Tab-separated table of C-alpha atoms and ligand atoms in Angstrom:
chain	number	residue	atom	x	y	z
A	1	UNK	CA	15.386	-18.145	14.948
A	2	UNK	CA	11.635	-17.661	15.280
A	3	UNK	CA	10.210	-14.341	14.045
A	4	UNK	CA	7.103	-12.676	15.413
A	5	UNK	CA	4.616	-11.334	12.880
A	6	UNK	CA	4.224	-8.320	15.125
A	7	UNK	CA	7.776	-7.245	14.304
A	8	UNK	CA	6.910	-7.445	10.601
A	9	UNK	CA	3.943	-5.074	10.924
A	10	UNK	CA	1.363	-7.798	10.314
A	11	UNK	CA	-1.819	-8.338	12.340
A	12	UNK	CA	-3.775	-11.447	13.290
A	13	UNK	CA	-7.489	-11.824	12.454
A	14	UNK	CA	-8.926	-11.063	15.886
A	15	UNK	CA	-9.596	-7.371	15.574
A	16	UNK	CA	-10.355	-7.617	11.848
A	17	UNK	CA	-13.111	-10.149	12.471
A	18	UNK	CA	-14.573	-8.306	15.474
A	19	UNK	CA	-14.933	-5.168	13.345
A	20	UNK	CA	-16.252	-7.104	10.331
A	21	UNK	CA	-18.874	-8.763	12.525
A	22	UNK	CA	-19.959	-5.428	13.946
A	23	UNK	CA	-19.935	-3.687	10.562
A	24	UNK	CA	-21.672	-6.530	8.655
A	25	UNK	CA	-18.987	-7.011	6.020
A	26	UNK	CA	-16.344	-9.683	5.276
A	27	UNK	CA	-12.551	-9.438	5.042
A	28	UNK	CA	-11.158	-10.412	1.631
A	29	UNK	CA	-8.797	-13.397	1.726
A	30	UNK	CA	-6.887	-13.367	-1.545
A	31	UNK	CA	-4.292	-16.004	-2.485
A	32	UNK	CA	-0.923	-14.989	-3.871
A	33	UNK	CA	1.948	-16.890	-5.499
A	34	UNK	CA	4.028	-14.109	-7.020
A	35	UNK	CA	4.869	-10.421	-6.969
A	36	UNK	CA	2.274	-9.254	-9.503
A	37	UNK	CA	-0.592	-10.856	-7.590
A	38	UNK	CA	0.634	-9.334	-4.357
A	39	UNK	CA	1.008	-5.866	-5.912
A	40	UNK	CA	-2.540	-6.089	-7.312
A	41	UNK	CA	-3.966	-7.115	-3.926
A	42	UNK	CA	-2.152	-4.366	-2.026
A	43	UNK	CA	-2.938	-1.652	-4.574
A	44	UNK	CA	-6.625	-2.644	-4.630
A	45	UNK	CA	-6.907	-2.763	-0.844
A	46	UNK	CA	-5.050	0.515	-0.301
A	47	UNK	CA	-7.147	2.285	-2.941
A	48	UNK	CA	-10.404	0.959	-1.472
A	49	UNK	CA	-9.146	1.355	2.118
A	50	UNK	CA	-9.841	-2.284	2.955
A	51	UNK	CA	-8.170	-4.586	5.470
A	52	UNK	CA	-6.847	-7.751	3.796
A	53	UNK	CA	-5.790	-11.336	4.432
A	54	UNK	CA	-2.941	-12.564	2.215
A	55	UNK	CA	-3.235	-16.318	1.780
A	56	UNK	CA	-0.466	-18.797	1.107
A	57	UNK	CA	-1.608	-22.252	-0.023
A	58	UNK	CA	0.283	-25.526	-0.253
A	59	UNK	CA	0.530	-24.991	-4.002
A	60	UNK	CA	1.948	-21.515	-3.411
A	61	UNK	CA	4.548	-22.813	-0.967
A	62	UNK	CA	5.626	-25.445	-3.486
A	63	UNK	CA	5.645	-22.994	-6.399
A	64	UNK	CA	7.269	-19.961	-4.830
A	65	UNK	CA	8.853	-21.127	-1.549
A	66	UNK	CA	7.410	-20.372	1.879
A	67	UNK	CA	10.358	-18.210	2.975
A	68	UNK	CA	10.252	-16.063	-0.119
A	69	UNK	CA	6.485	-15.575	0.215
A	70	UNK	CA	6.892	-14.461	3.814
A	71	UNK	CA	9.483	-11.870	2.762
A	72	UNK	CA	7.166	-10.729	-0.028
A	73	UNK	CA	4.422	-10.222	2.573
A	74	UNK	CA	6.845	-8.295	4.759
A	75	UNK	CA	7.629	-6.146	1.726
A	76	UNK	CA	3.905	-5.720	1.137
A	77	UNK	CA	3.499	-4.082	4.556
A	78	UNK	CA	6.106	-1.462	3.618
A	79	UNK	CA	4.702	-1.101	0.111
A	80	UNK	CA	1.187	-0.488	1.500
A	81	UNK	CA	2.568	2.232	3.763
A	82	UNK	CA	4.438	3.837	0.898
A	83	UNK	CA	1.444	4.043	-1.448
A	84	UNK	CA	-0.999	5.130	1.262
A	85	UNK	CA	0.969	8.148	2.464
A	86	UNK	CA	2.344	6.317	5.504
A	87	UNK	CA	-0.938	5.037	6.970
A	88	UNK	CA	-0.754	1.451	5.711
A	89	UNK	CA	-3.683	-0.966	5.976
A	90	UNK	CA	-4.249	-3.944	8.295
A	91	UNK	CA	-2.548	-6.932	6.630
A	92	UNK	CA	-2.739	-10.501	7.882
A	93	UNK	CA	-0.488	-13.270	6.507
A	94	UNK	CA	-2.419	-16.529	6.609
A	95	UNK	CA	-1.576	-20.159	5.869
A	96	UNK	CA	-4.377	-21.508	3.674
A	97	UNK	CA	-5.381	-25.171	4.173
A	98	UNK	CA	-2.583	-26.072	6.583
A	99	UNK	CA	-2.334	-29.869	6.255
A	100	UNK	CA	-0.764	-30.683	9.632
A	101	UNK	CA	0.729	-29.356	12.876
A	102	UNK	CA	4.304	-29.215	11.515
A	103	UNK	CA	3.362	-26.991	8.583
A	104	UNK	CA	1.361	-24.673	10.839
A	105	UNK	CA	4.242	-24.491	13.325
A	106	UNK	CA	6.764	-23.711	10.618
A	107	UNK	CA	4.591	-20.851	9.309
A	108	UNK	CA	4.009	-19.475	12.823
A	109	UNK	CA	7.763	-19.594	13.548
A	110	UNK	CA	8.416	-17.800	10.264
A	111	UNK	CA	6.123	-14.844	10.989
A	112	UNK	CA	2.672	-15.799	9.718
A	113	UNK	CA	-0.025	-14.097	11.806
A	114	UNK	CA	-2.773	-16.627	11.171
A	115	UNK	CA	-2.998	-20.289	10.149
A	116	UNK	CA	-5.677	-22.674	9.003
A	117	UNK	CA	-5.484	-26.266	10.157
A	118	UNK	CA	-7.630	-28.163	7.719
A	119	UNK	CA	-8.789	-31.299	9.490
A	120	UNK	CA	-12.004	-31.414	7.501
A	121	UNK	CA	-11.115	-34.748	5.887
A	122	UNK	CA	-10.428	-36.390	9.256
A	123	UNK	CA	-12.956	-38.157	11.462
A	124	UNK	CA	-14.581	-35.636	13.855
A	125	UNK	CA	-12.626	-36.561	17.021
A	126	UNK	CA	-9.337	-36.634	15.109
A	127	UNK	CA	-10.095	-33.206	13.632
A	128	UNK	CA	-10.590	-31.896	17.176
A	129	UNK	CA	-7.275	-33.351	18.393
A	130	UNK	CA	-5.258	-31.963	15.444
A	131	UNK	CA	-6.926	-28.566	15.602
A	132	UNK	CA	-6.529	-28.284	19.376
A	133	UNK	CA	-2.804	-29.021	19.058
A	134	UNK	CA	-2.324	-26.186	16.555
A	135	UNK	CA	-4.416	-23.777	18.668
A	136	UNK	CA	-2.331	-24.499	21.776
A	137	UNK	CA	0.891	-23.678	19.934
A	138	UNK	CA	-0.452	-20.708	17.928
A	139	UNK	CA	-2.057	-18.937	20.876
A	140	UNK	CA	1.265	-18.835	22.733
A	141	UNK	CA	2.328	-16.360	20.022
A	142	UNK	CA	-1.018	-14.612	19.600
A	143	UNK	CA	-1.454	-16.210	16.172
A	144	UNK	CA	-5.082	-16.882	15.243
A	145	UNK	CA	-6.341	-20.245	13.994
A	146	UNK	CA	-9.050	-21.205	11.509
A	147	UNK	CA	-10.514	-24.716	11.699
A	148	UNK	CA	-12.889	-26.446	9.292
A	149	UNK	CA	-15.932	-28.650	9.690
A	150	UNK	CA	-17.624	-30.212	6.666
A	151	UNK	CA	-16.062	-31.029	3.292
A	152	UNK	CA	-16.269	-28.865	0.181
A	153	UNK	CA	-16.830	-30.656	-3.108
A	154	UNK	CA	-14.136	-30.292	-5.769
A	155	UNK	CA	-10.367	-30.335	-5.718
A	156	UNK	CA	-8.515	-28.950	-2.727
A	157	UNK	CA	-4.764	-29.347	-3.035
A	158	UNK	CA	-4.434	-33.076	-3.755
A	159	UNK	CA	-7.700	-34.174	-2.181
A	160	UNK	CA	-10.756	-34.528	-4.401
A	161	UNK	CA	-14.278	-34.815	-2.971
A	162	UNK	CA	-17.094	-35.710	-5.359
A	163	UNK	CA	-19.855	-34.368	-3.144
A	164	UNK	CA	-20.302	-31.697	-0.500
A	165	UNK	CA	-20.536	-32.916	3.054
A	166	UNK	CA	-22.358	-29.952	4.523
A	167	UNK	CA	-21.300	-28.777	7.961
A	168	UNK	CA	-23.601	-30.241	10.617
A	169	UNK	CA	-24.887	-27.321	12.708
A	170	UNK	CA	-25.271	-29.639	15.715
A	171	UNK	CA	-21.456	-30.128	15.807
A	172	UNK	CA	-20.210	-26.539	15.616
A	173	UNK	CA	-20.652	-25.518	19.242
A	174	UNK	CA	-18.816	-28.572	20.547
A	175	UNK	CA	-16.028	-28.173	17.948
A	176	UNK	CA	-15.437	-24.501	18.676
A	177	UNK	CA	-15.473	-25.068	22.440
A	178	UNK	CA	-13.164	-28.075	22.469
A	179	UNK	CA	-10.624	-26.767	19.940
A	180	UNK	CA	-10.460	-23.102	20.947
A	181	UNK	CA	-10.308	-21.969	17.292
A	182	UNK	CA	-10.728	-18.290	16.436
A	183	UNK	CA	-12.805	-18.866	13.309
A	184	UNK	CA	-14.570	-21.719	11.575
A	185	UNK	CA	-14.667	-22.574	7.869
A	186	UNK	CA	-17.923	-24.256	6.903
A	187	UNK	CA	-19.237	-26.219	3.923
A	188	UNK	CA	-22.537	-24.853	2.634
A	189	UNK	CA	-22.229	-25.543	-1.087
A	190	UNK	CA	-19.250	-23.440	-2.149
A	191	UNK	CA	-16.328	-25.339	-3.701
A	192	UNK	CA	-12.835	-24.700	-5.022
A	193	UNK	CA	-12.013	-23.986	-8.653
A	194	UNK	CA	-13.931	-22.673	-11.663
A	195	UNK	CA	-16.483	-25.500	-11.994
A	196	UNK	CA	-18.663	-25.182	-8.920
A	197	UNK	CA	-21.962	-26.122	-10.528
A	198	UNK	CA	-23.000	-28.093	-13.587
A	199	UNK	CA	-25.228	-26.569	-16.298
A	200	UNK	CA	-28.814	-27.137	-15.183
A	201	UNK	CA	-27.920	-27.108	-11.451
A	202	UNK	CA	-29.614	-24.592	-9.181
A	203	UNK	CA	-26.457	-22.571	-8.379
A	204	UNK	CA	-27.365	-21.801	-4.784
A	205	UNK	CA	-25.447	-22.063	-1.543
A	206	UNK	CA	-27.184	-23.208	1.655
A	207	UNK	CA	-27.733	-19.921	3.446
A	208	UNK	CA	-30.245	-21.796	5.620
A	209	UNK	CA	-27.433	-23.951	7.079
A	210	UNK	CA	-25.375	-20.789	7.652
A	211	UNK	CA	-28.306	-19.268	9.568
A	212	UNK	CA	-28.635	-22.442	11.646
A	213	UNK	CA	-24.895	-22.387	12.450
A	214	UNK	CA	-25.097	-18.715	13.423
A	215	UNK	CA	-27.882	-19.549	15.849
A	216	UNK	CA	-25.706	-22.171	17.561
A	217	UNK	CA	-22.568	-19.984	17.867
A	218	UNK	CA	-23.801	-16.381	17.783
A	219	UNK	CA	-21.120	-13.784	17.092
A	220	UNK	CA	-18.493	-16.394	16.147
A	221	UNK	CA	-16.488	-15.623	12.949
A	222	UNK	CA	-17.387	-17.889	10.024
A	223	UNK	CA	-15.211	-18.420	6.931
A	224	UNK	CA	-16.308	-19.264	3.395
A	225	UNK	CA	-13.836	-21.044	1.135
A	226	UNK	CA	-14.417	-21.589	-2.568
A	227	UNK	CA	-16.128	-18.237	-3.051
A	228	UNK	CA	-15.126	-17.270	-6.567
A	229	UNK	CA	-17.972	-16.149	-8.799
A	230	UNK	CA	-16.351	-17.101	-12.123
A	231	UNK	CA	-17.297	-13.865	-13.951
A	232	UNK	CA	-18.673	-14.860	-17.339
A	233	UNK	CA	-17.138	-11.846	-19.094
A	234	UNK	CA	-13.691	-13.171	-18.124
A	235	UNK	CA	-14.537	-16.705	-19.270
A	236	UNK	CA	-15.677	-15.191	-22.588
A	237	UNK	CA	-12.415	-13.244	-23.080
A	238	UNK	CA	-10.401	-16.374	-22.300
A	239	UNK	CA	-12.394	-18.501	-24.754
A	240	UNK	CA	-12.337	-15.831	-27.469
A	241	UNK	CA	-8.566	-15.696	-27.232
A	242	UNK	CA	-7.741	-19.355	-27.571
A	243	UNK	CA	-8.813	-20.671	-24.170
A	244	UNK	CA	-11.042	-23.667	-23.553
A	245	UNK	CA	-13.077	-23.224	-20.396
A	246	UNK	CA	-16.344	-25.052	-20.834
A	247	UNK	CA	-19.279	-24.588	-18.471
A	248	UNK	CA	-17.319	-22.766	-15.781
A	249	UNK	CA	-19.859	-21.606	-13.176
A	250	UNK	CA	-19.302	-19.882	-9.808
A	251	UNK	CA	-21.165	-18.569	-6.764
A	252	UNK	CA	-23.581	-15.703	-7.430
A	253	UNK	CA	-22.280	-12.432	-6.024
A	254	UNK	CA	-25.716	-11.682	-4.550
A	255	UNK	CA	-25.374	-14.758	-2.343
A	256	UNK	CA	-21.902	-13.774	-1.216
A	257	UNK	CA	-23.153	-10.279	-0.405
A	258	UNK	CA	-25.871	-11.789	1.761
A	259	UNK	CA	-23.320	-14.053	3.489
A	260	UNK	CA	-20.928	-11.133	4.089
A	261	UNK	CA	-23.657	-9.308	5.993
A	262	UNK	CA	-24.031	-12.269	8.370
A	263	UNK	CA	-21.436	-13.889	10.666
A	264	UNK	CA	-19.244	-14.648	7.635
A	265	UNK	CA	-16.122	-12.566	8.348
A	266	UNK	CA	-13.690	-14.005	5.783
A	267	UNK	CA	-14.338	-14.854	2.143
A	268	UNK	CA	-11.683	-16.775	0.182
A	269	UNK	CA	-11.183	-15.879	-3.463
A	270	UNK	CA	-8.466	-17.306	-5.696
A	271	UNK	CA	-9.925	-18.671	-8.943
A	272	UNK	CA	-11.474	-15.354	-10.037
A	273	UNK	CA	-8.034	-13.781	-9.834
A	274	UNK	CA	-6.591	-16.589	-11.932
A	275	UNK	CA	-9.294	-15.977	-14.536
A	276	UNK	CA	-8.667	-12.206	-14.600
A	277	UNK	CA	-4.927	-12.691	-15.136
A	278	UNK	CA	-5.385	-15.392	-17.742
A	279	UNK	CA	-7.920	-13.320	-19.697
A	280	UNK	CA	-5.568	-10.321	-19.796
A	281	UNK	CA	-2.536	-12.397	-20.775
A	282	UNK	CA	-4.402	-14.329	-23.484
A	283	UNK	CA	-5.627	-11.048	-24.953
A	284	UNK	CA	-2.101	-9.643	-25.215
A	285	UNK	CA	-0.785	-12.880	-26.725
A	286	UNK	CA	-3.589	-12.942	-29.252
A	287	UNK	CA	-3.604	-9.258	-30.200
A	288	UNK	CA	0.137	-8.562	-30.000
A	289	UNK	CA	1.951	-11.778	-30.897
A	290	UNK	CA	5.161	-9.793	-31.338
A	291	UNK	CA	5.395	-9.061	-27.566
A	292	UNK	CA	7.923	-11.075	-25.589
A	293	UNK	CA	8.697	-8.840	-22.607
A	294	UNK	CA	6.915	-10.440	-19.602
A	295	UNK	CA	6.123	-6.964	-18.261
A	296	UNK	CA	3.991	-6.353	-21.347
A	297	UNK	CA	1.609	-9.150	-20.407
A	298	UNK	CA	2.078	-9.418	-16.643
A	299	UNK	CA	1.491	-5.650	-16.372
A	300	UNK	CA	-1.998	-5.767	-17.951
A	301	UNK	CA	-2.714	-8.937	-15.934
A	302	UNK	CA	-1.834	-7.087	-12.731
A	303	UNK	CA	-4.073	-4.146	-13.692
A	304	UNK	CA	-6.995	-6.491	-14.458
A	305	UNK	CA	-6.481	-8.250	-11.137
A	306	UNK	CA	-6.416	-4.990	-9.208
A	307	UNK	CA	-9.663	-3.827	-10.835
A	308	UNK	CA	-11.320	-7.169	-10.000
A	309	UNK	CA	-10.282	-6.976	-6.339
A	310	UNK	CA	-11.367	-3.344	-6.006
A	311	UNK	CA	-14.799	-4.276	-7.314
A	312	UNK	CA	-14.995	-7.269	-4.951
A	313	UNK	CA	-14.117	-5.110	-1.939
A	314	UNK	CA	-16.689	-2.486	-2.866
A	315	UNK	CA	-19.570	-4.525	-4.296
A	316	UNK	CA	-19.321	-8.013	-2.813
A	317	UNK	CA	-17.478	-8.097	0.514
A	318	UNK	CA	-18.350	-4.601	1.675
A	319	UNK	CA	-14.871	-4.235	3.203
A	320	UNK	CA	-14.046	-1.035	1.307
A	321	UNK	CA	-13.669	1.977	3.576
A	322	UNK	CA	-13.157	-0.113	6.717
A	323	UNK	CA	-9.339	-0.164	6.983
A	324	UNK	CA	-9.292	2.545	9.628
A	325	UNK	CA	-12.412	1.673	11.623
A	326	UNK	CA	-12.032	2.260	15.330
B	401	G3H	O1	-7.636	-23.812	-1.739
B	401	G3H	C1	-7.378	-23.611	-2.899
B	401	G3H	C2	-6.654	-22.405	-3.359
B	401	G3H	O2	-7.259	-21.912	-4.518
B	401	G3H	C3	-5.187	-22.644	-3.560
B	401	G3H	O3	-4.919	-23.532	-4.576
B	401	G3H	O4	-3.004	-25.013	-3.821
B	401	G3H	O5	-3.489	-24.611	-6.274
B	401	G3H	O6	-2.534	-22.802	-4.841
B	401	G3H	P1	-3.405	-24.033	-4.892
B	402	13P	P1	-11.932	-20.370	-5.157
B	402	13P	O1	-11.344	-21.503	-5.925
B	402	13P	O2	-13.437	-20.378	-5.270
B	402	13P	O3	-11.367	-19.061	-5.535
B	402	13P	O4	-11.608	-20.609	-3.598
B	402	13P	C1	-10.366	-20.268	-3.055
B	402	13P	C2	-10.187	-20.800	-1.661
B	402	13P	O5	-11.090	-21.229	-0.990
B	402	13P	C3	-8.818	-20.751	-1.105
B	402	13P	O6	-8.758	-21.370	0.145
B	403	ZN	ZN1	-10.025	-23.049	0.387
């Protein structure tokens, strides 16, 4: 039987994005695959009073099971209420990089409040057809849909693109109109993973293309994928404790701050969380080799993750303090 996200206490992105646009900040979209990541996200967002988008990727669905992740998100709504004195925070459950209509439909039927249909690798007209089909189904249930135009460089699930194909500003108006999407992910030089630039590159994203896109679709919510900053202090801890991450470089936080103040309403961050957890776990393994209780290394990893997300909400996205905006 289909379940409505509304009965689970989740929200879609509509109101979140309208407020983020008005307030010149971006909503954090953090990926989760397990309980510790989810606890860290919820604790960080409750403590900073930030709305949040919980993202479930293809990898997450394969690793943890889509049904179980949905129940974890349902639990997260109750957990947020419990640790915030009953108020809760706005929580959206979002399918990240939905590969096709069937996957989007199955998430919508299961209680997700938002889905991405990633047709970015398809020819333009095909992308429109696929995206439109998902929008028609999703909107019947008041579920919001994110589409994508342009291709990010790097690895995205199983698809690897060598080079960025920047979003063409001249296409966005037509795409948004013909698909009916609620938000649009764009390619302006961000990419997935920890190796976004090579040493010697000018590590800049194309804020000029973003400005051009904003001019064509004023007030329309824009999404940035691949927005981890790869904090060098975390890379250092990993490498000092037996890791081997060479030349890992991310997006400067100053550029993300600038983007968050514009029409960018959602910023996707996954890799930085992976780095924070890995750094904390490696440190425990290195300094206390006698430990074998998973709580003794997953606990510190969860704390490190929470601190990272709190800092992101406050210093990068600007979403802190906006959970209860009217
Ligand atoms: O889009 C990429 C996200 O970081 C999710 O990656 O499919 O390995 O979970 P994943
Ligand atoms: P990062 O790999 O930069 O964290 O990007 C995550 C992402 O875009 C998830 O969709
Ligand atoms: Zn992504």
